[in-house]
XYZ file of N, CA and C in Angstrom:
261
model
N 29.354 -3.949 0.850
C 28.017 -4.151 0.335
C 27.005 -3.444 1.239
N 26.091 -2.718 0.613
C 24.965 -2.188 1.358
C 23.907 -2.808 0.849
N 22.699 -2.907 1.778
C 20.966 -3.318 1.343
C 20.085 -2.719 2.474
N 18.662 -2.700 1.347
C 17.843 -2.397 1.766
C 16.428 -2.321 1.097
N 15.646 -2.657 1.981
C 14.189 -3.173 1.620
C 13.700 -1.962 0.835
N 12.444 -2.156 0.368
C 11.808 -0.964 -0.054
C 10.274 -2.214 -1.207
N 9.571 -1.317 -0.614
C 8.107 -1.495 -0.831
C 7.482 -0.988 -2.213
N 7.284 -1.358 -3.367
C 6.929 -0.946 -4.054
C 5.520 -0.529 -4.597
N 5.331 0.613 -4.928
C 4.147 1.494 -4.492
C 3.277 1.194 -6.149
N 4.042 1.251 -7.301
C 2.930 1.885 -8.351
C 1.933 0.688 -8.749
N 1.153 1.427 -8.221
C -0.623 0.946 -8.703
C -0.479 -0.867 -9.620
N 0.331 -0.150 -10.726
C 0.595 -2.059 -11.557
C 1.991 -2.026 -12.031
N 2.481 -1.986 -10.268
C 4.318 -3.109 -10.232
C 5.034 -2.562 -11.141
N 6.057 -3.625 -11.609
C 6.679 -2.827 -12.412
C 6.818 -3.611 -13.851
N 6.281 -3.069 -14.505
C 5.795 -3.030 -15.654
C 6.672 -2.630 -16.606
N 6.627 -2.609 -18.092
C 7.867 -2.137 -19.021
C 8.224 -0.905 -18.427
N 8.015 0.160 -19.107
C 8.026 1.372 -18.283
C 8.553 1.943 -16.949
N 8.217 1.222 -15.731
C 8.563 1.561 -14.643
C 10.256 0.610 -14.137
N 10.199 -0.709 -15.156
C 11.147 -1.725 -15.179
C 12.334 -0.859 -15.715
N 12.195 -0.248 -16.969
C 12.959 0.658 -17.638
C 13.862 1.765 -17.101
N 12.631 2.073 -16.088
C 13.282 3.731 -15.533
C 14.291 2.687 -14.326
N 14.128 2.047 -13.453
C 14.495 1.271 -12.910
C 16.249 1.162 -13.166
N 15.800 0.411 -14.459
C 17.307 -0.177 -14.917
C 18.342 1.416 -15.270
N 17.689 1.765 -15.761
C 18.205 3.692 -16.248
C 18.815 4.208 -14.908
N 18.472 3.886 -13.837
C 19.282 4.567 -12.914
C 20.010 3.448 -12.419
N 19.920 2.218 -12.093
C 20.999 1.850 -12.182
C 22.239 1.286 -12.670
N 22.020 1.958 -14.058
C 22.834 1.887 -14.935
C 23.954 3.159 -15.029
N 23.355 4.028 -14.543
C 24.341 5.355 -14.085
C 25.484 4.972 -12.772
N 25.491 3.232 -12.543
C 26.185 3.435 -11.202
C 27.434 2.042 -11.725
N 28.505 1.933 -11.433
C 29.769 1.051 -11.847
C 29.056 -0.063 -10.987
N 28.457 -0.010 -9.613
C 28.253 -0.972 -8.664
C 27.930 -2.477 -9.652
N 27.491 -3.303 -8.528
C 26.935 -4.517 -9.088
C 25.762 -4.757 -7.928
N 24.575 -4.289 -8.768
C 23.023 -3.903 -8.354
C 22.423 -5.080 -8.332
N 21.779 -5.934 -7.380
C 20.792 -6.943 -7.338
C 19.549 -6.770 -6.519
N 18.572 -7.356 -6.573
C 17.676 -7.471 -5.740
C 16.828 -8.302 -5.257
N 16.348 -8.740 -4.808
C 15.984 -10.354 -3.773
C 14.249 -10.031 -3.837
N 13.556 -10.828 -4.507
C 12.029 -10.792 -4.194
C 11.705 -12.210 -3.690
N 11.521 -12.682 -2.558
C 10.851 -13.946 -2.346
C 12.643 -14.901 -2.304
N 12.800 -15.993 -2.949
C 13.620 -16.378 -3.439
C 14.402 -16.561 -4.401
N 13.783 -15.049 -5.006
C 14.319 -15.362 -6.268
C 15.400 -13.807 -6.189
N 16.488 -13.997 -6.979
C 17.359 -12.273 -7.130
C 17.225 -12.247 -8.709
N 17.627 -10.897 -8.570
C 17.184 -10.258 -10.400
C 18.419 -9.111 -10.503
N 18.762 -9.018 -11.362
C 20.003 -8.074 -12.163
C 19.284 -6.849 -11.777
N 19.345 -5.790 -11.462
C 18.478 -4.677 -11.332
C 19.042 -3.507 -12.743
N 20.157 -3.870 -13.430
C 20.594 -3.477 -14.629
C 20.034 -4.094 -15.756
N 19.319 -5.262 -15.921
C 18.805 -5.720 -16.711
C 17.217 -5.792 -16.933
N 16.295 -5.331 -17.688
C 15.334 -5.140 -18.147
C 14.649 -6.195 -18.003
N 15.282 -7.597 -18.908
C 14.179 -8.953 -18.914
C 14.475 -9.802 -17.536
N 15.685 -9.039 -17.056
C 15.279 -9.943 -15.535
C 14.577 -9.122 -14.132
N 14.398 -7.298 -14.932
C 13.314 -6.951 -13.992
C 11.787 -7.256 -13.876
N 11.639 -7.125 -15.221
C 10.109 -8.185 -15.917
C 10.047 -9.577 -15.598
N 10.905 -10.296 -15.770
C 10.844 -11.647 -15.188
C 10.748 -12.161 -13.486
N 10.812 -11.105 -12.999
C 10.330 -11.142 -11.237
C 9.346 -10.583 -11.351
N 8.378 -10.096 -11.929
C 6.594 -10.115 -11.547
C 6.512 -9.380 -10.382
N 7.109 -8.267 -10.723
C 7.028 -7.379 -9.522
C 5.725 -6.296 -9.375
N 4.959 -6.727 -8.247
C 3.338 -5.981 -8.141
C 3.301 -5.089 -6.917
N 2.520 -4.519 -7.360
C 1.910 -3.359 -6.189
C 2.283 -3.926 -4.890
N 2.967 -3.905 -3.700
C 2.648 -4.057 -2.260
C 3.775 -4.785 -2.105
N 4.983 -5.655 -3.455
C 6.041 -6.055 -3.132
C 7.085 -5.341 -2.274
N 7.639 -6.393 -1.507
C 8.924 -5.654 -0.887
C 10.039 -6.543 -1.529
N 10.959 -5.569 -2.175
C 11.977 -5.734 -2.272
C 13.575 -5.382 -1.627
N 14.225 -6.290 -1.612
C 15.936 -6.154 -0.924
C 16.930 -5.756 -1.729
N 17.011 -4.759 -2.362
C 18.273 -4.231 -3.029
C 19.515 -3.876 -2.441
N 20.502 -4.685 -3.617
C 21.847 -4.742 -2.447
C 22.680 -4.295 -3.316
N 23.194 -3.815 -3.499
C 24.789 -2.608 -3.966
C 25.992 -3.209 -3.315
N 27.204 -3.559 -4.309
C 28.151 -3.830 -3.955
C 29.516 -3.186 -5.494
N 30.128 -2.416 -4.715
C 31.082 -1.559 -5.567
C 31.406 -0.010 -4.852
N 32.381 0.309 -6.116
C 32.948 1.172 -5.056
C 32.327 2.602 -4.900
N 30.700 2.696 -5.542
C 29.793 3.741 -5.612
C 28.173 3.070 -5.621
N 28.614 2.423 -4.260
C 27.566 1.582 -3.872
C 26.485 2.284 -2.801
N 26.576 3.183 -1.926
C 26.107 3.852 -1.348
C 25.015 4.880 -1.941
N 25.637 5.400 -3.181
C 25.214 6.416 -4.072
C 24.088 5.926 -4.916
N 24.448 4.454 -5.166
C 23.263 3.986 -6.069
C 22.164 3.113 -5.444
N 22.255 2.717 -3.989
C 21.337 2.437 -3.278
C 20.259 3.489 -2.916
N 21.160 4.338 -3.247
C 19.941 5.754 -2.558
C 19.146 5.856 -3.722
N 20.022 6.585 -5.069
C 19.274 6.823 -5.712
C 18.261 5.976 -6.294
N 18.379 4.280 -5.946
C 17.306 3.563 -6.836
C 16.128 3.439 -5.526
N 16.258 4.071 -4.142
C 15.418 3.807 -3.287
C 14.546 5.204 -3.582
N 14.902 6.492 -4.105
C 14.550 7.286 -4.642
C 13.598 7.649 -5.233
N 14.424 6.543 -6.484
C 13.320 6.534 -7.862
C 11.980 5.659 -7.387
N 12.533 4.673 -6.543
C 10.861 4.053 -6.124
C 10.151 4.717 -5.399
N 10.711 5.698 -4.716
C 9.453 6.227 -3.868
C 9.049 7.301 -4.679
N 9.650 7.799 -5.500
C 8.888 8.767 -6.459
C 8.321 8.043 -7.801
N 8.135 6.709 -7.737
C 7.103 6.232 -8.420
C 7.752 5.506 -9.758
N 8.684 5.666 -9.798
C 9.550 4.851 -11.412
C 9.222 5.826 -12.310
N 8.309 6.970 -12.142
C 8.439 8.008 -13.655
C 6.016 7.680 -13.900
N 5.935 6.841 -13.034
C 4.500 6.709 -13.148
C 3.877 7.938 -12.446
């Protein structure tokens, strides 16, 4: 298993749209993708449980990858957030 924090930047969180692109990449990965806001974890493959964490401007989130192309998809979803979810 790998993790790692990451700060989320776009202006208004993540929203349909940015939730979407989100799940889209890690859906390109076999792993089993989660992520930790506060106390709560969320499917990072699933759409209504990226919307259902109320994820806003200035959150930090803990995304953790576990599988056997787990490395590959930690990067790329630390990636897509710093280049903004497609916003």
């Amino acid at each position: 298993m790998v993790s790692q924090k990451v700060v989320i930047s776009n202006p208004t969180g993540l929203h349909l749209r940015p939730a979407g692109n989100l799940c889209k990449v890690a859906m390109n990965y076999k792993s089993h993708i989660t992520f930790s806001y506060g106390e709560n974890t969320a499917n990072a493959k699933s759409v209504l449980s990226v919307l259902g964490a109320c994820i806003k401007c200035g959150d930090e989130l803990e995304f953790k990858c576990e599988g056997i192309d787990e490395e590959e998809a930690l990067a790329a979803l630390v990636e897509a957030i710093e280049n903004g979810l497609g916003e």
